[in-house]
PDB file of C-alpha atoms in Angstrom:
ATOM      1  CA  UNK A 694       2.463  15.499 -69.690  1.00  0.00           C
ATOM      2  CA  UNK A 695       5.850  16.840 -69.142  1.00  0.00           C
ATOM      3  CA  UNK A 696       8.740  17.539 -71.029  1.00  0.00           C
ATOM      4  CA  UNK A 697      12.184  18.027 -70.156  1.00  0.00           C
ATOM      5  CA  UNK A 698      14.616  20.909 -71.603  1.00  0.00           C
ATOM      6  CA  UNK A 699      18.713  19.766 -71.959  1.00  0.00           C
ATOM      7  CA  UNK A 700      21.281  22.320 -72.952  1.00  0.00           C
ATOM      8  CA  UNK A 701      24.872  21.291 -73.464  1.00  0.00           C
ATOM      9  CA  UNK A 702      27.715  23.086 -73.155  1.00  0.00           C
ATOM     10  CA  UNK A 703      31.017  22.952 -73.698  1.00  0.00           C
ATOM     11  CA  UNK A 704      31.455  22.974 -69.500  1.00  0.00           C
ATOM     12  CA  UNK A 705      28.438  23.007 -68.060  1.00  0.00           C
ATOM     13  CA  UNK A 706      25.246  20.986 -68.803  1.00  0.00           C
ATOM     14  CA  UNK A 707      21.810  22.378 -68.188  1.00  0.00           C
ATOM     15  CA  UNK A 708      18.512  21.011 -67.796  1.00  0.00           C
ATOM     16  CA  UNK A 709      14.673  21.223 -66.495  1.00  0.00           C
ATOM     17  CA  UNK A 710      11.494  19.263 -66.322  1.00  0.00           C
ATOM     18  CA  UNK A 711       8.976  21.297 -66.974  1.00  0.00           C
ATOM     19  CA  UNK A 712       5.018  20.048 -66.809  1.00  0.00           C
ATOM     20  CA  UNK A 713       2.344  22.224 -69.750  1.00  0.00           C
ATOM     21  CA  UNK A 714       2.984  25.389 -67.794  1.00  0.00           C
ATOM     22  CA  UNK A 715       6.185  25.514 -65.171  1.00  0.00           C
ATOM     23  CA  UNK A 716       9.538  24.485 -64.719  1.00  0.00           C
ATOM     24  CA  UNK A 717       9.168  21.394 -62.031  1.00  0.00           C
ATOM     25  CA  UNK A 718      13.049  20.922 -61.409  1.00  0.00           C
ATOM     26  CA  UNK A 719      16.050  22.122 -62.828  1.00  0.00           C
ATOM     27  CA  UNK A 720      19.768  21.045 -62.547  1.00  0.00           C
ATOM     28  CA  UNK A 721      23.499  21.781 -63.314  1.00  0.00           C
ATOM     29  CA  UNK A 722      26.152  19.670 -64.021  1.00  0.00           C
ATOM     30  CA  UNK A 723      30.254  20.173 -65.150  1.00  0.00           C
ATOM     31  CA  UNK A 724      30.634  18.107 -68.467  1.00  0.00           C
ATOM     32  CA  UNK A 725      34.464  18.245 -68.103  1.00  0.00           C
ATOM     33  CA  UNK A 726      35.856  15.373 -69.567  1.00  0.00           C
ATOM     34  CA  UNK A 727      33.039  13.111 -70.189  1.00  0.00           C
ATOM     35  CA  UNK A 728      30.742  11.414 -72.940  1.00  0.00           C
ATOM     36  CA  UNK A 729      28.025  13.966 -73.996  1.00  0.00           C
ATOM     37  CA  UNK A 730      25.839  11.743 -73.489  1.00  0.00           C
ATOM     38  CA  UNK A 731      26.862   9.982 -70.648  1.00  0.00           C
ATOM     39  CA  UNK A 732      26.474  13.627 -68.726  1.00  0.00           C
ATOM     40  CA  UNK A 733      22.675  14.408 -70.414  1.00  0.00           C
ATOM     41  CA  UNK A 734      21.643  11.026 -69.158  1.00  0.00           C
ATOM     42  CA  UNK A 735      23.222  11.511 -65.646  1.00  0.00           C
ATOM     43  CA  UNK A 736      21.245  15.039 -66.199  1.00  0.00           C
ATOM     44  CA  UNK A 737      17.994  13.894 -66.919  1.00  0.00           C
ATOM     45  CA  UNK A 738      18.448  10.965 -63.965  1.00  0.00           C
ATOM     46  CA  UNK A 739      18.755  13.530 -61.688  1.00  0.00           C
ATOM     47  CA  UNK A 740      16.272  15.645 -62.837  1.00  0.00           C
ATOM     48  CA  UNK A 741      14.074  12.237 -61.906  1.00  0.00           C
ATOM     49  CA  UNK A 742      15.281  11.753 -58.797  1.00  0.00           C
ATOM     50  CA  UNK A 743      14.888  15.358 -57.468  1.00  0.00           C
ATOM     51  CA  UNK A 744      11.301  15.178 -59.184  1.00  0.00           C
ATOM     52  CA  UNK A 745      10.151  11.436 -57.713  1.00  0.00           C
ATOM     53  CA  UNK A 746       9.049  11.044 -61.023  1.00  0.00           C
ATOM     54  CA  UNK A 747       9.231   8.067 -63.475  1.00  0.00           C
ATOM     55  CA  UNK A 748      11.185   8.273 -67.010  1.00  0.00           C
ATOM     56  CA  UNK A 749       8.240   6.895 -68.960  1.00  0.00           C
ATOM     57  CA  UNK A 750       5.854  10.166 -67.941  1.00  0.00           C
ATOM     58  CA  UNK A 751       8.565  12.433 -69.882  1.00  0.00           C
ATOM     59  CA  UNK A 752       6.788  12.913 -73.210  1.00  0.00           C
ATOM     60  CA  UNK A 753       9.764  14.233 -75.489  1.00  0.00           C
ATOM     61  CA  UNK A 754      13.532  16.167 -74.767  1.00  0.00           C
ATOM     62  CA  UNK A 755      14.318  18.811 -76.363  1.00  0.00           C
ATOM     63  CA  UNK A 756      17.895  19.989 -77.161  1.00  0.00           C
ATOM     64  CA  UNK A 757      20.278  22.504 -78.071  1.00  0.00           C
ATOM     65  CA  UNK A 758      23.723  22.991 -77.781  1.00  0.00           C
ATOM     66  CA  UNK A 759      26.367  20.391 -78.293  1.00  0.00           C
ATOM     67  CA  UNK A 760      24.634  16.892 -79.912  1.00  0.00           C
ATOM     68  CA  UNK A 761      23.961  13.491 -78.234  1.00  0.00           C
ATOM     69  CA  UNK A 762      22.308  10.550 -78.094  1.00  0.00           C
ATOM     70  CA  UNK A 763      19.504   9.203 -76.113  1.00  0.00           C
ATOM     71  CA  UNK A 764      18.088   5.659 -75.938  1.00  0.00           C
ATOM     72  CA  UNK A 765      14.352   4.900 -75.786  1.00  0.00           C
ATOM     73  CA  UNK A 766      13.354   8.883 -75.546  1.00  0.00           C
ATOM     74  CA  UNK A 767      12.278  11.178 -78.643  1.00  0.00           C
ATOM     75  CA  UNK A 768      14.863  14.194 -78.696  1.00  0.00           C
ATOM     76  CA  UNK A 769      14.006  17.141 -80.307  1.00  0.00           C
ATOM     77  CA  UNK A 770      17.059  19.111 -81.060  1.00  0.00           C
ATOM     78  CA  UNK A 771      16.289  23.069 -81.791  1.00  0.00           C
ATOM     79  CA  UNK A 772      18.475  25.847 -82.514  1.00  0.00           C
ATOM     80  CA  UNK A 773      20.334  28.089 -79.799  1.00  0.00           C
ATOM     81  CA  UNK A 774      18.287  31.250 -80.644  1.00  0.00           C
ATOM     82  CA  UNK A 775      15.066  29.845 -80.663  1.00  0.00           C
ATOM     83  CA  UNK A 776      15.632  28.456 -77.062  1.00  0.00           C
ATOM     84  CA  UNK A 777      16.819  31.531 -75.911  1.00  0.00           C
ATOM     85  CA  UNK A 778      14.616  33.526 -77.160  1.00  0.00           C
ATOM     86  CA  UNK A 779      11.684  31.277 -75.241  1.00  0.00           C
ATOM     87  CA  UNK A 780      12.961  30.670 -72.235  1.00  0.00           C
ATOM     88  CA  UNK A 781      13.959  34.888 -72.083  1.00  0.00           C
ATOM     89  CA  UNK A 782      10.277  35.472 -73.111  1.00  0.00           C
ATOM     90  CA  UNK A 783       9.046  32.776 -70.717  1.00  0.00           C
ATOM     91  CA  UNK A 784      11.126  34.114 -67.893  1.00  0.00           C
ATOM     92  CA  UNK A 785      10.019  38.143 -68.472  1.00  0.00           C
ATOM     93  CA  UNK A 786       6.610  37.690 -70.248  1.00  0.00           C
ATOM     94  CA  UNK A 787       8.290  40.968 -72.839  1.00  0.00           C
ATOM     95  CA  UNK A 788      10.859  41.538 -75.524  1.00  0.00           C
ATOM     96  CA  UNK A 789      13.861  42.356 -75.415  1.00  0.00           C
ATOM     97  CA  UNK A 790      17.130  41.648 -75.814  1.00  0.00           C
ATOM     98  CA  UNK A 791      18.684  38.714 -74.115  1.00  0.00           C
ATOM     99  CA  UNK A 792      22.719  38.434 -73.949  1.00  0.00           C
ATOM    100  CA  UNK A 793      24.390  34.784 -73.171  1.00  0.00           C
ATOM    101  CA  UNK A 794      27.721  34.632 -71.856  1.00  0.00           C
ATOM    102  CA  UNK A 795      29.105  30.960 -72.382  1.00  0.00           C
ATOM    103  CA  UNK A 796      32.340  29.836 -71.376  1.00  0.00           C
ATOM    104  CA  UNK A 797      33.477  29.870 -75.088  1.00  0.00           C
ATOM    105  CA  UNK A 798      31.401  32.670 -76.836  1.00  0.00           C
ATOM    106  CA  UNK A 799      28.854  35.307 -75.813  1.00  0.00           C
ATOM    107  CA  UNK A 800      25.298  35.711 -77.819  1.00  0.00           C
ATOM    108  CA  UNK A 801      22.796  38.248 -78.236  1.00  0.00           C
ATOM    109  CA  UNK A 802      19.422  37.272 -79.636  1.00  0.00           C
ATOM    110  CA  UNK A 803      16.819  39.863 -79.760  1.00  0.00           C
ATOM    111  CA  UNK A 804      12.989  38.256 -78.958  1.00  0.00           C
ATOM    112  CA  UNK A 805       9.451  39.173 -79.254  1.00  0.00           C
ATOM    113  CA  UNK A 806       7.006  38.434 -76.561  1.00  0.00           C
ATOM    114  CA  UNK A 807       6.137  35.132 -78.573  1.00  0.00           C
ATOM    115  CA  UNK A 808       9.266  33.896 -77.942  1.00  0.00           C
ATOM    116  CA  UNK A 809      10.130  34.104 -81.632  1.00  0.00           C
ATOM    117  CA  UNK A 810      13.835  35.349 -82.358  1.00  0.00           C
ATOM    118  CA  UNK A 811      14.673  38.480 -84.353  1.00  0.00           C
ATOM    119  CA  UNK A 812      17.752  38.677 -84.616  1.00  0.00           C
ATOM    120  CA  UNK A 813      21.451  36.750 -83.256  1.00  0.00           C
ATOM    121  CA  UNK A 814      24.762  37.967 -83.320  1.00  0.00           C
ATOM    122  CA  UNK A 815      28.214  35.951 -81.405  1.00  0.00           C
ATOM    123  CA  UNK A 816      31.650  37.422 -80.478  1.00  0.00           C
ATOM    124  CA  UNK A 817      34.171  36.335 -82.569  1.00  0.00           C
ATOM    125  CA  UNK A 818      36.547  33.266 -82.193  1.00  0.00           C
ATOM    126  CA  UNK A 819      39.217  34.989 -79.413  1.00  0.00           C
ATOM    127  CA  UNK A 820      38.027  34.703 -75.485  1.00  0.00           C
ATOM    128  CA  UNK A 821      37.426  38.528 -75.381  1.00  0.00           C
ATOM    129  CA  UNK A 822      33.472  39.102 -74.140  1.00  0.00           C
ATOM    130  CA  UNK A 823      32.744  35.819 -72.874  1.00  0.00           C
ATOM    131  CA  UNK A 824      32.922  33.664 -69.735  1.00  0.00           C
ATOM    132  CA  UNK A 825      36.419  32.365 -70.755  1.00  0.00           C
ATOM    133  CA  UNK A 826      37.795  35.867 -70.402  1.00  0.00           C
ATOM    134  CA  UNK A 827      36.028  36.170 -66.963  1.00  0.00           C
ATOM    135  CA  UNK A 828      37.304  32.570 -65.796  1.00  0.00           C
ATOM    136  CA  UNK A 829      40.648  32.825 -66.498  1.00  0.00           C
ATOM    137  CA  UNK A 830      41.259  36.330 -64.827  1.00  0.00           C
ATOM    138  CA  UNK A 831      39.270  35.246 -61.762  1.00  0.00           C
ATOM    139  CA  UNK A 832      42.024  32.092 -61.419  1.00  0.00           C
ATOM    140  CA  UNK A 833      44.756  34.952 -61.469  1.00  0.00           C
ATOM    141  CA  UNK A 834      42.827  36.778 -58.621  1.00  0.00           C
ATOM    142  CA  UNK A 835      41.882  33.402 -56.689  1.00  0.00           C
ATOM    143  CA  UNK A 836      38.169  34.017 -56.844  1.00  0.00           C
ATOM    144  CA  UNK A 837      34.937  32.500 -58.183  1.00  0.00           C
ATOM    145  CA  UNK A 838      33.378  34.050 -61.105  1.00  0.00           C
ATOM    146  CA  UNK A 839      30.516  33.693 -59.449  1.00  0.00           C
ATOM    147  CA  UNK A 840      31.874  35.979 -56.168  1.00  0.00           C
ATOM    148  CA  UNK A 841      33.619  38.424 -58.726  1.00  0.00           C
ATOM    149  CA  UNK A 842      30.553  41.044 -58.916  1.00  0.00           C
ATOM    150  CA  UNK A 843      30.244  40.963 -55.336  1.00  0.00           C
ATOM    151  CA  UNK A 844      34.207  41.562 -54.933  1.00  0.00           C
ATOM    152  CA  UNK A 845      34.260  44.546 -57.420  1.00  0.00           C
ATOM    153  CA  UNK A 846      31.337  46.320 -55.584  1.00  0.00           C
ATOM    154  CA  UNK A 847      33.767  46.953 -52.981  1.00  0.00           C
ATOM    155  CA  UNK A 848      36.293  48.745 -55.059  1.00  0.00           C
ATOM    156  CA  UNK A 849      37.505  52.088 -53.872  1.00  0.00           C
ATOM    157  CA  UNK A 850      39.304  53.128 -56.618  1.00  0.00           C
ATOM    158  CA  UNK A 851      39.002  53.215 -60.156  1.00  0.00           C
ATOM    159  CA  UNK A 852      41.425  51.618 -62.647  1.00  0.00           C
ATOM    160  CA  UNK A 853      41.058  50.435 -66.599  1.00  0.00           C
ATOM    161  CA  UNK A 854      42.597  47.367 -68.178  1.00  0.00           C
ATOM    162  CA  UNK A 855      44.477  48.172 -70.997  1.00  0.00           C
ATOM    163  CA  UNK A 856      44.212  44.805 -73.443  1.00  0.00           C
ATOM    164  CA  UNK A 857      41.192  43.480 -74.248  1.00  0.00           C
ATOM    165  CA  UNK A 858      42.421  40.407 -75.197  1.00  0.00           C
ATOM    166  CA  UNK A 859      42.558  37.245 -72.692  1.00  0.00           C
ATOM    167  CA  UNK A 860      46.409  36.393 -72.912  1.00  0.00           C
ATOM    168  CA  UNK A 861      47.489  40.047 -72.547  1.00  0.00           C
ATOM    169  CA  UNK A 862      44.829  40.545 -70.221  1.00  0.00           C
ATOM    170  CA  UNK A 863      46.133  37.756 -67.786  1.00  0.00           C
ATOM    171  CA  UNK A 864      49.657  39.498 -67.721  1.00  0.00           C
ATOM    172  CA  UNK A 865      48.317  42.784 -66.958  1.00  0.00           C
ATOM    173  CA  UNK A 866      46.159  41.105 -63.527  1.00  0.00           C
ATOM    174  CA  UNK A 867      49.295  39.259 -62.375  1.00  0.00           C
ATOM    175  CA  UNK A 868      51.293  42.833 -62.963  1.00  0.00           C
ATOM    176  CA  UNK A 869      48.901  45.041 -60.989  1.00  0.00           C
ATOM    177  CA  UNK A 870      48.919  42.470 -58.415  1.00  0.00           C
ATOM    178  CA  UNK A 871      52.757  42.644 -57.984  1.00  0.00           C
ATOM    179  CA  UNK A 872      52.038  46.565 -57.855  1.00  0.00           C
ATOM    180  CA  UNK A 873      49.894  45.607 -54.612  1.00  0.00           C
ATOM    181  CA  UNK A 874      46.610  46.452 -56.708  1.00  0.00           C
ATOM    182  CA  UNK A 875      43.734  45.646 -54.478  1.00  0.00           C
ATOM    183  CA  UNK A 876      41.372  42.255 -55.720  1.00  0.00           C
ATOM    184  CA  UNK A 877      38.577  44.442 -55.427  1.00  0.00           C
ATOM    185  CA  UNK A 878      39.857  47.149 -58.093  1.00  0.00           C
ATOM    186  CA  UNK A 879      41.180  44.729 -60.291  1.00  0.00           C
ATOM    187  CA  UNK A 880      37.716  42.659 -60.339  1.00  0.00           C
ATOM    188  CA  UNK A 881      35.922  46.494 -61.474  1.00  0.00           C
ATOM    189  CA  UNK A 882      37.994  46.766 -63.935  1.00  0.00           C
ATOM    190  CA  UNK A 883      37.771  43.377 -65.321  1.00  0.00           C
ATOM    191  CA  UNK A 884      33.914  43.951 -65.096  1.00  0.00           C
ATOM    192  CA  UNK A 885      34.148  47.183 -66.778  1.00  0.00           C
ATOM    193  CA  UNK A 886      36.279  46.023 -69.086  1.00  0.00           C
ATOM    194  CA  UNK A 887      33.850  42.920 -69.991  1.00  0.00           C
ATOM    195  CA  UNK A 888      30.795  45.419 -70.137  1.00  0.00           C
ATOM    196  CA  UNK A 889      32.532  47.636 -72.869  1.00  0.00           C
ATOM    197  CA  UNK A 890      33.045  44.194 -74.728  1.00  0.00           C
ATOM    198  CA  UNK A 891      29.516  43.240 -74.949  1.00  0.00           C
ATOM    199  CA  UNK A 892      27.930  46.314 -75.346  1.00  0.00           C
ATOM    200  CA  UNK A 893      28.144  46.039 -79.329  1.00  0.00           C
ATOM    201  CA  UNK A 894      26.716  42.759 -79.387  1.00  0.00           C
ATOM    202  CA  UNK A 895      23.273  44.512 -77.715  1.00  0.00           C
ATOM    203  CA  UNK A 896      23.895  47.497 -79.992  1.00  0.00           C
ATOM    204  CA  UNK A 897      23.715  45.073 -83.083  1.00  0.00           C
ATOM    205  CA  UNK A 898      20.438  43.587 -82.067  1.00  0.00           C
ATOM    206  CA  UNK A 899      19.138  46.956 -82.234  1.00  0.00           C
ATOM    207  CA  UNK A 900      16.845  49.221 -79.525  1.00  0.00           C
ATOM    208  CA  UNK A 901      14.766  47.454 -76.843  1.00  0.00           C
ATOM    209  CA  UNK A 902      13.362  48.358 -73.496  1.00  0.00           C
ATOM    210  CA  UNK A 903      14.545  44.951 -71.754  1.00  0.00           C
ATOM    211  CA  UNK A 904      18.428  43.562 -72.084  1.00  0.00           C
ATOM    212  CA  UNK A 905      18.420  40.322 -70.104  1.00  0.00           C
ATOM    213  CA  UNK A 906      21.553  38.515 -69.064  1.00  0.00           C
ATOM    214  CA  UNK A 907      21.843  34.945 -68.493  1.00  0.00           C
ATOM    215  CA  UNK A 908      24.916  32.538 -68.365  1.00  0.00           C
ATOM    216  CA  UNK A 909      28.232  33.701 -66.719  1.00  0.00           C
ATOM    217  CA  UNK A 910      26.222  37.205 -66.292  1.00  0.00           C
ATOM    218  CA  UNK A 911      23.209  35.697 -64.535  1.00  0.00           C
ATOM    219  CA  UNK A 912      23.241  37.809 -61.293  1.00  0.00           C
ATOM    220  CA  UNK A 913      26.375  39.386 -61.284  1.00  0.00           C
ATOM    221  CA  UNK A 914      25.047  43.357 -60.170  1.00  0.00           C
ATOM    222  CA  UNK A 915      27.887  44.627 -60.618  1.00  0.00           C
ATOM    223  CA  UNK A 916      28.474  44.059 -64.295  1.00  0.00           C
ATOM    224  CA  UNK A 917      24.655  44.910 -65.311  1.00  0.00           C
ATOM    225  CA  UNK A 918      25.169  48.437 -63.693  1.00  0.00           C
ATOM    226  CA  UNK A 919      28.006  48.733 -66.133  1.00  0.00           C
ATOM    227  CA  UNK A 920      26.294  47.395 -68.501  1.00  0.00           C
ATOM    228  CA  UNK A 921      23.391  49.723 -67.935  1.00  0.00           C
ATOM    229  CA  UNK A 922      25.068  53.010 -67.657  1.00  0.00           C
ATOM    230  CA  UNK A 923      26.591  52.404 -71.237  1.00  0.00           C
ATOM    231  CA  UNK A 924      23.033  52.221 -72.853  1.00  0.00           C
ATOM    232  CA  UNK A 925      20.318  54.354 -73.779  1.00  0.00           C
ATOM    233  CA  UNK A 926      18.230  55.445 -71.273  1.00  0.00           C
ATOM    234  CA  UNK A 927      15.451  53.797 -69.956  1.00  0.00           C
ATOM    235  CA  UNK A 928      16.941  50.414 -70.640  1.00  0.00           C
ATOM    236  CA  UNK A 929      16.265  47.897 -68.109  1.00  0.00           C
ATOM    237  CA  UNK A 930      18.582  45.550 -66.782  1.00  0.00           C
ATOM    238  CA  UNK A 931      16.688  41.895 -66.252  1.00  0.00           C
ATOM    239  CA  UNK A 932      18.163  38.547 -65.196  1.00  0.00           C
ATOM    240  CA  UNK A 933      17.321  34.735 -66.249  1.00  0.00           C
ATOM    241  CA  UNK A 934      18.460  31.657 -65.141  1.00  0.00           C
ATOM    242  CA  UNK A 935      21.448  29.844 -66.509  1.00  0.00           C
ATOM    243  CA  UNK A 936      18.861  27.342 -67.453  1.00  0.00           C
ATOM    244  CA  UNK A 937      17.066  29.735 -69.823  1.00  0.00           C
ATOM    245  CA  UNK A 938      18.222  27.829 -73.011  1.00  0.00           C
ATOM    246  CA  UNK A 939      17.089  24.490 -71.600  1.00  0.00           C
ATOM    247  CA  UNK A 940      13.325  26.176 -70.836  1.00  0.00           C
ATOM    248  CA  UNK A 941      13.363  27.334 -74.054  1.00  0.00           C
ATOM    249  CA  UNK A 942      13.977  23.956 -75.386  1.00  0.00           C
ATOM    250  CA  UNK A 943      11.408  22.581 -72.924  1.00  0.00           C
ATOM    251  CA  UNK A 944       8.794  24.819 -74.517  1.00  0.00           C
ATOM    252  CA  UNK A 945       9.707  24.242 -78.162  1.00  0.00           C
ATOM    253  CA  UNK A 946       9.361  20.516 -77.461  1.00  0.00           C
ATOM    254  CA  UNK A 947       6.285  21.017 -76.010  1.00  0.00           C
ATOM    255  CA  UNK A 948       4.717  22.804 -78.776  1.00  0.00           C
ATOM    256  CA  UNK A 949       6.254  20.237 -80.888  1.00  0.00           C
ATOM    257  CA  UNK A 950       4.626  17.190 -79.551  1.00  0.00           C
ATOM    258  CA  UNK A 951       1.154  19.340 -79.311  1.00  0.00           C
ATOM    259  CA  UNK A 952       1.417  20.245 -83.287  1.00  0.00           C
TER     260      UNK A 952
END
């Protein structure tokens, strides 16, 4: 049987098929403008296409994220920290605790090796500590997020940001540009800067061995070393997919249609 895994965002919309024990095909789409549902069904036809597969051998879909409607499929919708906290345990086969950086808010949700979530906590309404702060200062420099870790690594000199908040934070990039501030010091310190923002979040779940980053902080090196050196020691610094959510959701659907 398999089951396919769909989490929407507010800009991006993730999703896997997944058969009873690994992820078969995964994909990412920009929602943008469009019907929610319009963009899950695009999702899931591509997931179909990539996988030859046909639409009637997908069991159930299970969801989290923003709602939507599907026609002739059973959707399962299941809450954010449950799907993060299987897809992080699925991933990493451990607890620990995983942090989410979406383009709107950043979560931390600590997990058991079940799967099962402990504990959640979100930034708060501003842009400060998630991917919003990270996208709009990357416009300013004329990068990628994506490219920004790679870009700070070859900083030669250090420099802090002194506003934490996006707006005053923009003003302070283009000013240290005009000051003939090199990309590649500003990127560190917008890094270093977003590590000392989502530090607390971790520090709220509590003490674990693993912290795993996924969403805008899925493989950027650069900001898990900073991340790193401002916990405890011993901490390890693990990576998922951005498509952890949508595994998780896989899974819970899964174990939904077997129970």
């Amino acid at each position: 049987m398999l089951y396919a895994g769909i989490d929407l965002g507010s800009e991006v919309c993730k999703s896997v098929l997944m058969d009873d024990e690994v992820v078969l095909v995964s994909n990412l789409c920009d929602v943008g403008y469009q019907d929610a549902s319009l963009v899950c069904a695009q999702s899931l036809e591509t997931l179909l296409k990539k996988s030859a597969v046909a639409a009637d051998k997908i069991t159930v879909i299970g969801c989290t994220g923003l709602p939507f409607e599907n026609e002739g499929k059973t959707v399962a919708r299941f809450s954010e920290s449950l799907c993060l906290a299987r897809g992080a345990a699925y991933c990493h086969h451990s607890d620990g605790v995983l942090l989410d950086m979406g383009s709107g808010k950043s979560t931390a949700v600590g997990f058991d090796r079940m799967g099962k979530p402990r504990k959640m906590v979100r930034t708060g309404g501003c842009a400060s500590g998630t991917g919003e702060f990270l996208s709009v200062l990357a416009r300013v420099l004329d990068i990628r997020v994506e490219d920004m870790g790679e870009i700070a690594s070859r900083s030669q000199r250090e420099i802090g940001l002194l506003s934490n908040c996006t707006v005053f934070a923009e003003s302070e990039v283009i000013s240290l540009l005009h000051n003939r501030i090199s990309a590649e010091d500003i990127a560190a310190a917008i890094l270093r800067e977003m590590a000392n923002q989502v530090c607390p979040l971790i520090r709220q779940i509590g003490f674990y061995k693993n912290v795993v980053l996924t969403g805008g902080a899925a493989g950027n090196l650069f900001l898990a070393e900073e991340i790193q050196r401002r916990m405890d020691p011993g901490v390890r610094i693990l990576f998922c997919p951005r498509e952890t959510a949508a595994v998780g959701a896989a899974l819970a659907a899964r174990e939904k249609s077997i129970f």
